[in-house]
Amino acid sequence: MKAKPAAAPRPSRAWARTTSIAAFVVLAALVPTTASASGTQEVEAELPYVCTLPSGPLPATVRVSAEFPERALAGEAFTPSGVTTTVELPDQAVADLAARDAAGVRAATRLGVGVTQNAATATATWRGSAEPVALPESGPLTLVTQGAVPSVAGRGDGDLTFSAGALAIDLALEAADGTATDAATADSGSGSGPGSLTVDCALAEDAPGQGLLATVPVGTGSAAPSGSPSSPSPSGPAGTSGAPDDGQPDGPGDREAERQSERSPKVLENTPGTAADRDEVPPCRYDEQHPPTDVSLNAYVTGYANVKKMKGAAYLPPSCVLIEQGIPVPGPPDPDYLIFDTVSYANFHYQERRQTPPFEATFLSFDFAPVKATMVLEQTDTMRIDSRMKMSMTDFSTTTDTYVRAPLVLHVLDLEVNGTPLDVGSECRTETSLVSEDPDPANFPGDHLVLYGRGELLIGQPATGYLLLSGGVLSGEATIPAFTGCGTDGEDLDRLLTASVSGPGNLIKQVQGQTCAIAAPVFPSPTNEGQCTEDLQPYEIPVAEH
């Protein structure tokens, strides 16, 4: 029996998690992906920072190098290339890390970069990752990270200036015996070995040019020299957390803010809703075999899963999830809170099967043999999503705790060791589902993966964290069981895979995108963020977070 739409109403966008990359969804579809620049300019900036470590604030030197176009046309997007961030931390920082029993680190950086054009501003996040490095016996610690960065487009004529702002350094700490927390999930709050640490750094007050990196003239006028912005560099990036600023008005009546937004540069995070991205992901729609109900949702999910024994992380590509949202019911009585519990159910949906698309991962087995595996995650039963919302009776703030319980086996399709294919057969998989420690084992026995997310909402502010409707980050830790059914013609590969992969302490970090409500779709418009495409697929394609 179908539930009536009123039973599970869609919340207003004020209640949904908003992000700056979603604010640029419509803009991203209106501009080309590259600029027709006449040449490039190489930039190398050395900037002073102050980084907060366990021993307190310490000075640091950050060098940023990249290539920018010499000029761009209005409305054309370009992407800075060859972006390298080099962080030099003083010897006291090395002592801080060594005090946590670390012998080495793997770093990932998040640099907030302010983009200004004609006094209108936006902020992009430049992310980078690095190979593990050993702590030096003496002297400073140098970390060199590289990575792709968002595309940018000017709205009209006028110089685009790029200025470095707040920097966050996620450190996965490696012990002398080689145990480590991978950088892909270093900021999840848990880890193995010495653990993980996030170091927040602020641009020093005496930084030259307030962190100016480059100037790109936009339009057909005469070029301004690099390093000479047409308007003052904004002070915002130096004090931000690195999260992009979408430039959107705070309220519909703020006309000046709206005009400012219309002039702001476009920061294109290459995430939701662009045609190129959609060509690379599997379809995600209901069909005759899977007809929707009045409470049907669909969404994409992606992320990373650590393989602790391999000291690396596997990328899980965007996968379609079909969700049946439950009806909220009153939770346990509490004099200080109004509590509602909701139980929803979900299934992966790929080529009419309850599984992810195939994905590849390459590791060094036993630290020397390269291993490349093609795998899928397959459901053995329906995923269950339990959400509890608590609203404070004093300030009406809410928190929502969500647990996703997913029975998933890991199925190996192909395997290469040191370039040599090994025939694993068609039934090579883990003996049971990936296993997590369940917070409520009495009510949820059996083998299954558990992922957790929390959403918070203060009155008058957008929600943060994870909510089923608007998505967000879910994380957990799993034990990979032993393998079975691997090998053909009498060759048993079960022990090889079990010794190489199976074991506890594998961190998982997943990002769910904004859902599309099939019964009440929200299409992109100048006044609405897109939630659904015209054929009722999720508009947002999320990006895995490191």
Coordinates of C-alpha atoms in Angstrom, one line a residue:
M1 CA 0.0 0.0 0.0
K2 CA 1.3 3.4 -0.9
A3 CA 1.7 6.1 1.7
K4 CA 0.2 9.4 1.1
P5 CA 2.6 12.2 0.2
A6 CA 1.6 14.1 3.3
A7 CA 2.9 11.4 5.5
A8 CA 6.5 12.2 4.7
P9 CA 6.6 15.8 3.7
R10 CA 9.6 17.2 1.9
P11 CA 11.3 19.8 4.1
S12 CA 11.9 23.3 2.8
R13 CA 15.4 24.1 1.5
A14 CA 16.1 26.0 4.7
W15 CA 16.1 22.6 6.4
A16 CA 18.2 20.9 3.8
R17 CA 22.0 20.9 3.8
T18 CA 23.3 23.6 1.5
T19 CA 26.7 23.7 0.0
S20 CA 28.5 26.2 -2.2
I21 CA 29.1 23.7 -5.0
A22 CA 25.3 23.1 -5.2
A23 CA 24.8 26.9 -5.6
F24 CA 26.8 26.7 -8.8
V25 CA 25.0 23.8 -10.4
V26 CA 23.1 25.8 -12.9
L27 CA 26.1 28.0 -13.7
A28 CA 28.3 25.0 -14.4
A29 CA 25.9 23.8 -17.1
L30 CA 26.1 27.2 -18.9
V31 CA 29.8 27.5 -19.6
P32 CA 32.4 25.4 -21.4
T33 CA 34.9 23.4 -19.4
T34 CA 38.1 25.1 -20.7
A35 CA 39.2 28.5 -21.6
S36 CA 40.8 29.6 -24.9
A37 CA 43.7 31.4 -23.3
S38 CA 46.5 32.7 -25.5
G39 CA 49.2 31.4 -23.2
T40 CA 50.1 30.5 -19.6
Q41 CA 51.7 32.3 -16.7
E42 CA 53.7 30.3 -14.1
V43 CA 53.2 31.3 -10.5
E44 CA 55.3 30.6 -7.5
A45 CA 54.3 32.2 -4.2
E46 CA 56.0 31.8 -0.8
L47 CA 53.8 32.8 2.1
P48 CA 54.1 32.9 5.8
Y49 CA 51.5 31.0 7.9
V50 CA 50.8 30.2 11.5
C51 CA 49.8 26.6 12.2
T52 CA 48.2 25.3 15.4
L53 CA 49.8 22.1 16.6
P54 CA 49.5 20.3 20.0
S55 CA 52.3 22.5 21.4
G56 CA 50.6 25.7 20.2
P57 CA 50.8 28.1 17.3
L58 CA 54.0 27.7 15.2
P59 CA 55.2 29.6 12.2
A60 CA 55.3 27.7 8.8
T61 CA 56.2 28.5 5.3
V62 CA 53.8 27.6 2.4
R63 CA 54.8 27.6 -1.2
V64 CA 52.2 27.4 -3.9
S65 CA 53.0 26.9 -7.5
A66 CA 50.6 26.7 -10.5
E67 CA 50.0 27.7 -14.1
F68 CA 47.3 30.1 -15.0
P69 CA 46.2 31.4 -18.4
E70 CA 47.6 34.8 -19.4
R71 CA 44.0 35.9 -20.3
A72 CA 40.5 34.5 -20.4
L73 CA 37.3 35.5 -22.1
A74 CA 34.2 36.4 -20.0
G75 CA 32.0 33.4 -19.3
E76 CA 34.8 30.9 -20.3
A77 CA 36.0 28.5 -17.6
F78 CA 39.6 27.6 -17.0
T79 CA 41.4 25.4 -14.5
P80 CA 44.7 26.2 -12.9
S81 CA 47.1 23.4 -13.7
G82 CA 50.2 21.9 -12.1
V83 CA 49.0 23.0 -8.6
T84 CA 51.6 22.1 -6.0
T85 CA 51.4 23.0 -2.3
T86 CA 54.6 22.7 -0.3
V87 CA 54.3 23.1 3.5
E88 CA 57.4 23.4 5.7
L89 CA 56.7 22.9 9.4
P90 CA 59.3 23.7 12.0
D91 CA 61.3 21.2 14.0
Q92 CA 58.9 21.7 17.0
A93 CA 56.1 20.3 14.8
V94 CA 58.3 17.2 14.2
A95 CA 58.6 16.8 18.0
D96 CA 54.9 17.1 18.4
L97 CA 54.3 14.3 15.9
A98 CA 57.0 12.1 17.4
A99 CA 55.4 12.5 20.8
R100 CA 52.4 10.8 19.4
D101 CA 54.6 7.8 18.5
A102 CA 54.6 8.7 14.8
A103 CA 57.6 7.8 12.6
G104 CA 56.1 9.1 9.4
V105 CA 53.1 10.9 8.0
R106 CA 50.8 10.9 4.9
A107 CA 49.5 14.4 4.2
A108 CA 46.4 15.8 2.5
T109 CA 45.9 19.6 2.2
R110 CA 42.8 21.8 1.8
L111 CA 43.7 25.4 0.8
G112 CA 41.0 28.0 0.7
V113 CA 41.6 30.3 -2.3
G114 CA 39.7 33.6 -2.6
V115 CA 38.6 34.6 -6.2
T116 CA 37.8 38.2 -6.7
Q117 CA 36.5 40.1 -9.8
N118 CA 35.4 43.8 -9.6
A119 CA 34.9 43.6 -5.8
A120 CA 32.7 40.4 -6.1
T121 CA 34.1 37.3 -4.4
A122 CA 33.9 33.6 -4.2
T123 CA 36.0 30.9 -2.5
A124 CA 37.4 27.7 -3.9
T125 CA 39.0 24.8 -2.1
W126 CA 42.3 23.5 -3.6
R127 CA 42.9 19.9 -2.4
G128 CA 46.1 17.9 -2.6
S129 CA 47.5 14.6 -1.4
A130 CA 51.0 13.3 -0.9
E131 CA 52.9 10.1 -0.6
P132 CA 54.0 9.0 2.9
V133 CA 57.2 10.6 4.2
A134 CA 59.4 9.8 7.3
L135 CA 59.8 12.3 10.1
P136 CA 63.3 13.8 9.8
E137 CA 65.7 13.2 12.6
S138 CA 66.3 16.9 12.8
G139 CA 65.2 20.1 11.1
P140 CA 61.8 21.0 9.5
L141 CA 59.2 18.6 8.0
T142 CA 58.5 19.3 4.4
L143 CA 55.2 18.1 2.9
V144 CA 54.5 18.3 -0.9
T145 CA 50.9 17.8 -2.1
Q146 CA 49.4 17.9 -5.5
G147 CA 45.8 17.5 -6.8
A148 CA 43.1 18.8 -9.2
V149 CA 41.4 22.1 -8.4
P150 CA 38.1 23.6 -9.3
S151 CA 37.5 25.5 -12.6
V152 CA 36.8 29.2 -12.5
A153 CA 35.0 31.6 -14.9
G154 CA 34.6 35.4 -14.8
R155 CA 31.1 36.8 -15.2
G156 CA 32.3 39.8 -17.2
D157 CA 35.3 41.9 -18.0
G158 CA 37.7 42.6 -15.2
D159 CA 40.7 41.0 -13.6
L160 CA 40.3 37.7 -11.7
T161 CA 42.6 37.6 -8.7
F162 CA 43.4 34.5 -6.7
S163 CA 44.5 34.8 -3.1
A164 CA 45.5 32.1 -0.6
G165 CA 43.6 31.8 2.6
A166 CA 43.1 29.3 5.4
L167 CA 44.9 26.0 5.1
A168 CA 44.0 22.6 6.7
I169 CA 46.5 19.8 6.7
D170 CA 45.1 16.3 7.4
L171 CA 47.9 14.0 8.7
A172 CA 47.7 10.3 8.8
L173 CA 50.4 9.3 11.3
E174 CA 52.4 6.1 10.7
A175 CA 54.1 4.2 13.5
A176 CA 57.5 2.7 13.3
D177 CA 56.0 -0.7 12.6
G178 CA 54.1 0.6 9.6
T179 CA 50.6 0.8 11.0
A180 CA 48.8 3.9 9.8
T181 CA 45.5 5.7 9.3
D182 CA 45.1 6.4 5.5
A183 CA 44.8 10.1 4.5
A184 CA 41.7 9.3 2.6
T185 CA 39.9 9.0 5.9
A186 CA 42.2 10.8 8.2
D187 CA 39.7 13.4 9.2
S188 CA 37.0 10.8 10.2
G189 CA 38.1 11.0 13.8
S190 CA 39.3 7.4 14.2
G191 CA 42.4 5.6 13.1
S192 CA 44.9 2.8 13.8
G193 CA 48.4 3.1 15.0
P194 CA 49.3 6.6 16.3
G195 CA 46.0 7.9 14.7
S196 CA 45.4 11.1 12.7
L197 CA 45.7 14.8 13.2
T198 CA 44.3 17.9 11.4
V199 CA 46.5 21.0 11.6
D200 CA 44.7 24.3 10.9
C201 CA 46.9 27.1 9.5
A202 CA 46.1 30.8 9.0
L203 CA 47.8 33.2 6.7
A204 CA 50.1 35.4 8.7
E205 CA 49.2 39.1 9.0
D206 CA 52.4 40.2 7.3
A207 CA 51.9 38.0 4.2
P208 CA 52.8 39.9 1.1
G209 CA 49.9 41.0 -1.0
Q210 CA 47.5 39.4 1.5
G211 CA 48.2 36.0 0.0
L212 CA 48.0 37.1 -3.6
L213 CA 48.8 34.2 -6.0
A214 CA 47.9 35.4 -9.5
T215 CA 45.8 37.8 -11.6
V216 CA 44.1 36.7 -14.8
P217 CA 42.7 39.5 -17.0
V218 CA 39.2 38.6 -18.3
G219 CA 37.7 40.2 -21.4
T220 CA 39.0 42.0 -24.4
G221 CA 40.6 45.0 -22.6
S222 CA 44.3 45.5 -22.0
A223 CA 45.9 43.0 -19.7
A224 CA 46.8 44.0 -16.1
P225 CA 50.2 42.8 -14.9
S226 CA 50.2 39.6 -12.8
G227 CA 50.1 40.4 -9.2
S228 CA 48.3 43.7 -9.7
P229 CA 44.6 43.1 -8.9
S230 CA 42.0 45.6 -10.1
S231 CA 40.4 45.5 -6.7
P232 CA 41.7 44.9 -3.2
S233 CA 42.1 41.2 -2.3
P234 CA 39.3 40.2 0.1
S235 CA 40.2 39.6 3.7
G236 CA 37.7 36.7 3.8
P237 CA 39.9 33.8 2.5
A238 CA 42.5 34.4 5.2
G239 CA 39.9 33.8 7.9
T240 CA 37.7 31.2 6.3
S241 CA 37.8 27.5 6.9
G242 CA 38.5 26.7 3.3
A243 CA 34.8 26.0 2.5
P244 CA 33.7 27.6 -0.8
D245 CA 31.5 30.7 -0.5
D246 CA 28.6 30.6 -3.0
G247 CA 28.0 34.3 -3.0
Q248 CA 24.2 33.8 -2.6
P249 CA 22.1 36.3 -0.7
D250 CA 21.1 35.6 2.8
G251 CA 17.4 36.4 2.2
P252 CA 15.1 37.1 -0.8
G253 CA 14.8 40.7 0.2
D254 CA 18.5 41.4 0.1
R255 CA 18.7 42.9 -3.3
E256 CA 22.1 44.3 -3.0
A257 CA 23.4 40.9 -2.0
E258 CA 21.6 39.4 -5.0
R259 CA 23.2 41.9 -7.3
Q260 CA 26.6 41.0 -5.8
S261 CA 25.9 37.4 -6.3
E262 CA 25.2 37.9 -10.0
R263 CA 28.6 39.5 -10.4
S264 CA 30.6 36.9 -8.4
P265 CA 33.1 34.7 -10.2
K266 CA 31.9 31.2 -11.0
V267 CA 33.7 28.5 -9.1
L268 CA 32.9 25.2 -10.8
E269 CA 33.7 22.2 -8.5
N270 CA 33.1 19.7 -11.3
T271 CA 30.5 18.0 -9.1
P272 CA 26.7 17.9 -9.5
G273 CA 24.7 17.9 -12.6
T274 CA 27.1 18.6 -15.4
A275 CA 26.7 16.7 -18.7
A276 CA 30.2 15.3 -18.6
D277 CA 29.8 13.9 -15.1
R278 CA 26.5 12.3 -15.9
D279 CA 28.1 10.5 -18.9
E280 CA 30.5 8.8 -16.5
V281 CA 28.0 7.5 -13.9
P282 CA 25.4 4.8 -14.2
P283 CA 21.7 5.7 -14.7
C284 CA 19.8 6.2 -11.5
R285 CA 16.0 6.0 -12.1
Y286 CA 13.0 4.0 -11.3
D287 CA 11.5 1.8 -14.0
E288 CA 8.8 -0.8 -14.6
Q289 CA 10.7 -3.4 -12.5
H290 CA 11.2 -0.9 -9.8
P291 CA 8.1 1.4 -9.8
P292 CA 8.3 4.4 -7.4
T293 CA 5.9 5.1 -4.5
D294 CA 4.9 8.4 -3.0
V295 CA 7.9 8.2 -0.6
S296 CA 10.5 7.0 -3.1
L297 CA 13.9 8.8 -3.3
N298 CA 17.0 8.2 -5.3
A299 CA 20.6 9.5 -4.8
Y300 CA 24.2 8.9 -5.8
V301 CA 26.8 7.8 -3.2
T302 CA 30.6 7.7 -3.5
G303 CA 33.6 7.6 -1.3
Y304 CA 36.7 5.8 -0.2
A305 CA 37.3 2.5 1.7
N306 CA 40.7 1.8 3.4
V307 CA 42.4 -1.6 3.0
K308 CA 44.5 -1.5 6.2
K309 CA 46.8 -4.4 5.2
M310 CA 47.5 -2.8 1.9
K311 CA 48.1 0.7 3.5
G312 CA 45.9 2.3 0.9
A313 CA 42.4 3.2 0.0
A314 CA 40.0 2.1 -2.7
Y315 CA 37.9 4.6 -4.6
L316 CA 34.2 3.7 -4.8
P317 CA 32.7 5.3 -7.9
P318 CA 29.3 7.0 -7.8
S319 CA 26.6 4.4 -7.3
C320 CA 22.9 4.7 -7.5
V321 CA 20.7 4.0 -4.4
L322 CA 16.9 3.7 -4.5
I323 CA 15.4 4.7 -1.1
E324 CA 12.0 4.2 0.4
Q325 CA 11.7 6.9 3.1
G326 CA 9.9 5.9 6.2
I327 CA 7.2 7.7 8.2
P328 CA 8.4 9.5 11.4
V329 CA 6.9 8.1 14.6
P330 CA 7.3 9.5 18.1
G331 CA 10.4 8.3 19.9
P332 CA 11.0 7.8 23.6
P333 CA 9.6 10.5 25.9
D334 CA 12.1 13.2 27.1
P335 CA 11.2 16.3 29.0
D336 CA 13.8 18.4 27.2
Y337 CA 13.4 17.1 23.6
L338 CA 10.8 16.3 21.0
I339 CA 12.0 13.0 19.5
F340 CA 11.0 11.3 16.2
D341 CA 12.3 8.0 14.8
T342 CA 12.3 7.1 11.1
V343 CA 13.1 3.8 9.5
S344 CA 13.9 3.8 5.8
Y345 CA 15.1 1.1 3.4
A346 CA 17.4 1.3 0.4
N347 CA 19.1 -0.8 -2.3
F348 CA 21.9 -0.2 -4.7
H349 CA 20.7 -0.3 -8.3
Y350 CA 23.1 -1.2 -11.1
Q351 CA 21.9 -3.0 -14.2
E352 CA 18.9 -4.4 -12.4
R353 CA 21.2 -5.8 -9.6
R354 CA 21.6 -4.7 -6.0
Q355 CA 25.3 -3.8 -6.3
T356 CA 27.8 -1.0 -7.0
P357 CA 29.3 -0.6 -10.5
P358 CA 32.7 -2.5 -10.8
F359 CA 35.6 -0.5 -9.5
E360 CA 39.4 -1.0 -9.7
A361 CA 42.0 -0.7 -6.9
T362 CA 45.7 -1.0 -7.0
F363 CA 47.9 -1.8 -4.0
L364 CA 51.3 -3.1 -3.0
S365 CA 50.7 -6.5 -1.5
F366 CA 53.2 -7.3 1.3
D367 CA 54.9 -3.9 0.5
F368 CA 56.4 -5.0 -2.8
A369 CA 54.1 -6.8 -5.2
P370 CA 51.6 -4.6 -7.2
V371 CA 48.1 -6.0 -7.0
K372 CA 45.2 -4.7 -9.2
A373 CA 41.8 -6.0 -8.4
T374 CA 38.4 -5.3 -10.0
M375 CA 35.6 -5.6 -7.5
V376 CA 31.9 -4.9 -6.7
L377 CA 30.0 -4.6 -3.5
E378 CA 26.9 -6.8 -3.5
Q379 CA 23.9 -6.7 -1.2
T380 CA 22.7 -9.9 0.5
D381 CA 19.7 -8.1 1.9
T382 CA 18.0 -4.7 2.0
M383 CA 19.9 -1.8 3.6
R384 CA 18.2 -0.3 6.7
I385 CA 18.4 3.4 7.6
D386 CA 17.6 4.4 11.2
S387 CA 17.3 8.1 11.9
R388 CA 16.5 9.8 15.2
M389 CA 15.7 13.5 15.3
K390 CA 15.9 15.3 18.6
M391 CA 14.5 18.9 18.8
S392 CA 15.4 21.0 21.9
M393 CA 12.4 22.4 23.7
T394 CA 14.4 25.5 24.7
D395 CA 16.1 26.8 21.5
F396 CA 14.4 24.5 18.9
S397 CA 17.8 23.3 17.6
T398 CA 17.8 19.8 16.2
T399 CA 20.2 16.9 15.9
T400 CA 19.6 13.9 13.7
D401 CA 21.7 10.7 14.2
T402 CA 21.5 8.2 11.3
Y403 CA 22.8 4.7 11.2
V404 CA 22.9 2.8 7.8
R405 CA 23.1 -0.9 8.2
A406 CA 24.2 -2.6 5.0
P407 CA 24.8 -6.3 4.4
L408 CA 27.5 -6.2 1.7
V409 CA 29.9 -8.9 0.4
L410 CA 33.0 -8.0 -1.6
H411 CA 33.0 -9.8 -4.9
V412 CA 36.4 -10.0 -6.8
L413 CA 35.9 -10.1 -10.6
D414 CA 39.5 -9.9 -11.8
L415 CA 42.9 -10.0 -10.2
E416 CA 46.4 -9.2 -11.4
V417 CA 49.6 -9.7 -9.3
N418 CA 52.8 -8.0 -10.6
G419 CA 51.1 -7.7 -14.0
T420 CA 50.2 -11.4 -14.2
P421 CA 46.4 -12.2 -14.4
L422 CA 45.1 -14.7 -11.9
D423 CA 41.9 -16.5 -12.8
V424 CA 39.8 -16.0 -9.6
G425 CA 36.7 -17.6 -11.2
S426 CA 33.1 -16.3 -11.0
E427 CA 32.4 -16.9 -7.2
C428 CA 35.3 -15.2 -5.5
R429 CA 34.0 -13.2 -2.6
T430 CA 34.1 -12.7 1.1
E431 CA 32.6 -15.5 3.2
T432 CA 30.2 -13.0 4.8
S433 CA 29.2 -9.4 4.7
L434 CA 31.7 -6.7 5.7
V435 CA 31.3 -6.5 9.5
S436 CA 31.1 -3.5 11.8
E437 CA 30.6 -3.3 15.5
D438 CA 26.9 -2.4 15.9
P439 CA 26.0 0.1 18.6
D440 CA 22.8 -2.0 19.2
P441 CA 23.7 -5.6 18.7
A442 CA 20.7 -7.0 20.6
N443 CA 18.3 -5.5 18.1
F444 CA 20.5 -5.8 15.0
P445 CA 22.3 -9.1 15.1
G446 CA 24.2 -10.7 12.2
D447 CA 27.0 -9.5 9.9
H448 CA 26.6 -6.1 8.3
L449 CA 28.4 -2.8 7.7
V450 CA 27.4 0.2 9.9
L451 CA 27.9 3.7 8.7
Y452 CA 27.0 6.7 10.9
G453 CA 26.3 10.4 10.2
R454 CA 25.0 13.3 12.3
G455 CA 23.1 16.3 11.1
E456 CA 22.6 19.5 13.1
L457 CA 20.4 22.5 12.6
L458 CA 20.2 25.9 14.3
I459 CA 17.2 28.1 13.7
G460 CA 17.9 30.5 10.8
Q461 CA 20.9 28.6 9.5
P462 CA 21.3 25.9 7.0
A463 CA 21.8 22.4 8.3
T464 CA 25.2 20.8 8.6
G465 CA 26.4 17.2 8.5
Y466 CA 24.3 14.3 7.2
L467 CA 20.6 14.2 6.6
L468 CA 18.9 11.5 4.5
L469 CA 17.2 14.0 2.2
S470 CA 20.1 16.3 1.6
G471 CA 22.9 13.8 2.0
G472 CA 26.4 14.4 3.5
V473 CA 29.2 12.3 4.9
L474 CA 28.7 8.8 6.4
S475 CA 31.7 7.0 8.0
G476 CA 32.4 3.7 9.7
E477 CA 34.9 1.0 10.3
A478 CA 34.7 -2.6 9.0
T479 CA 36.4 -6.0 9.2
I480 CA 36.9 -7.6 5.9
P481 CA 36.1 -11.3 6.2
A482 CA 38.1 -14.2 4.8
F483 CA 37.6 -15.0 1.1
T484 CA 36.1 -18.0 -0.5
G485 CA 35.5 -19.5 -3.9
C486 CA 38.6 -17.9 -5.4
G487 CA 40.5 -19.8 -8.1
T488 CA 39.9 -22.3 -10.9
D489 CA 41.3 -25.6 -12.1
G490 CA 42.2 -26.7 -8.6
E491 CA 44.1 -23.5 -7.8
D492 CA 43.0 -22.1 -4.5
L493 CA 43.5 -18.4 -4.2
D494 CA 41.4 -18.0 -1.0
R495 CA 44.4 -17.9 1.3
L496 CA 46.3 -15.4 -0.8
L497 CA 43.5 -12.9 -0.8
T498 CA 42.7 -13.5 2.9
A499 CA 46.3 -13.0 3.9
S500 CA 46.5 -9.8 1.7
V501 CA 43.2 -8.1 2.4
S502 CA 41.1 -9.6 5.2
G503 CA 41.2 -8.1 8.7
P504 CA 39.8 -5.4 11.0
G505 CA 40.3 -1.7 11.2
N506 CA 39.3 -0.7 7.6
L507 CA 37.9 2.9 7.7
I508 CA 35.2 3.8 5.2
K509 CA 34.0 7.4 4.3
Q510 CA 31.0 7.8 2.0
V511 CA 29.4 10.9 0.6
Q512 CA 25.7 10.8 -0.3
G513 CA 24.4 13.4 -2.6
Q514 CA 21.1 15.4 -2.5
T515 CA 18.1 13.0 -3.1
C516 CA 15.5 13.4 -5.7
A517 CA 11.9 13.0 -4.4
I518 CA 10.1 11.3 -7.2
A519 CA 6.6 12.3 -6.1
A520 CA 7.5 16.0 -5.7
P521 CA 10.6 16.7 -7.9
V522 CA 12.5 20.0 -7.7
F523 CA 14.0 20.9 -11.0
P524 CA 16.8 23.5 -11.4
S525 CA 15.7 27.1 -11.9
P526 CA 17.1 30.5 -11.3
T527 CA 15.5 30.4 -7.9
N528 CA 15.9 26.7 -6.9
E529 CA 18.8 24.4 -6.6
G530 CA 18.3 21.4 -8.7
Q531 CA 17.4 18.1 -7.0
C532 CA 16.1 16.1 -10.0
T533 CA 16.8 16.0 -13.7
E534 CA 14.0 16.1 -16.2
D535 CA 13.9 12.2 -16.3
L536 CA 13.8 12.1 -12.5
Q537 CA 17.4 11.1 -11.8
P538 CA 19.4 12.7 -8.9
Y539 CA 20.7 16.1 -10.1
E540 CA 23.7 16.0 -7.8
I541 CA 26.6 13.7 -8.4
P542 CA 28.7 13.9 -5.2
V543 CA 32.5 13.8 -5.0
A544 CA 34.4 11.5 -2.7
E545 CA 36.1 13.4 0.2
H546 CA 39.6 12.7 1.3

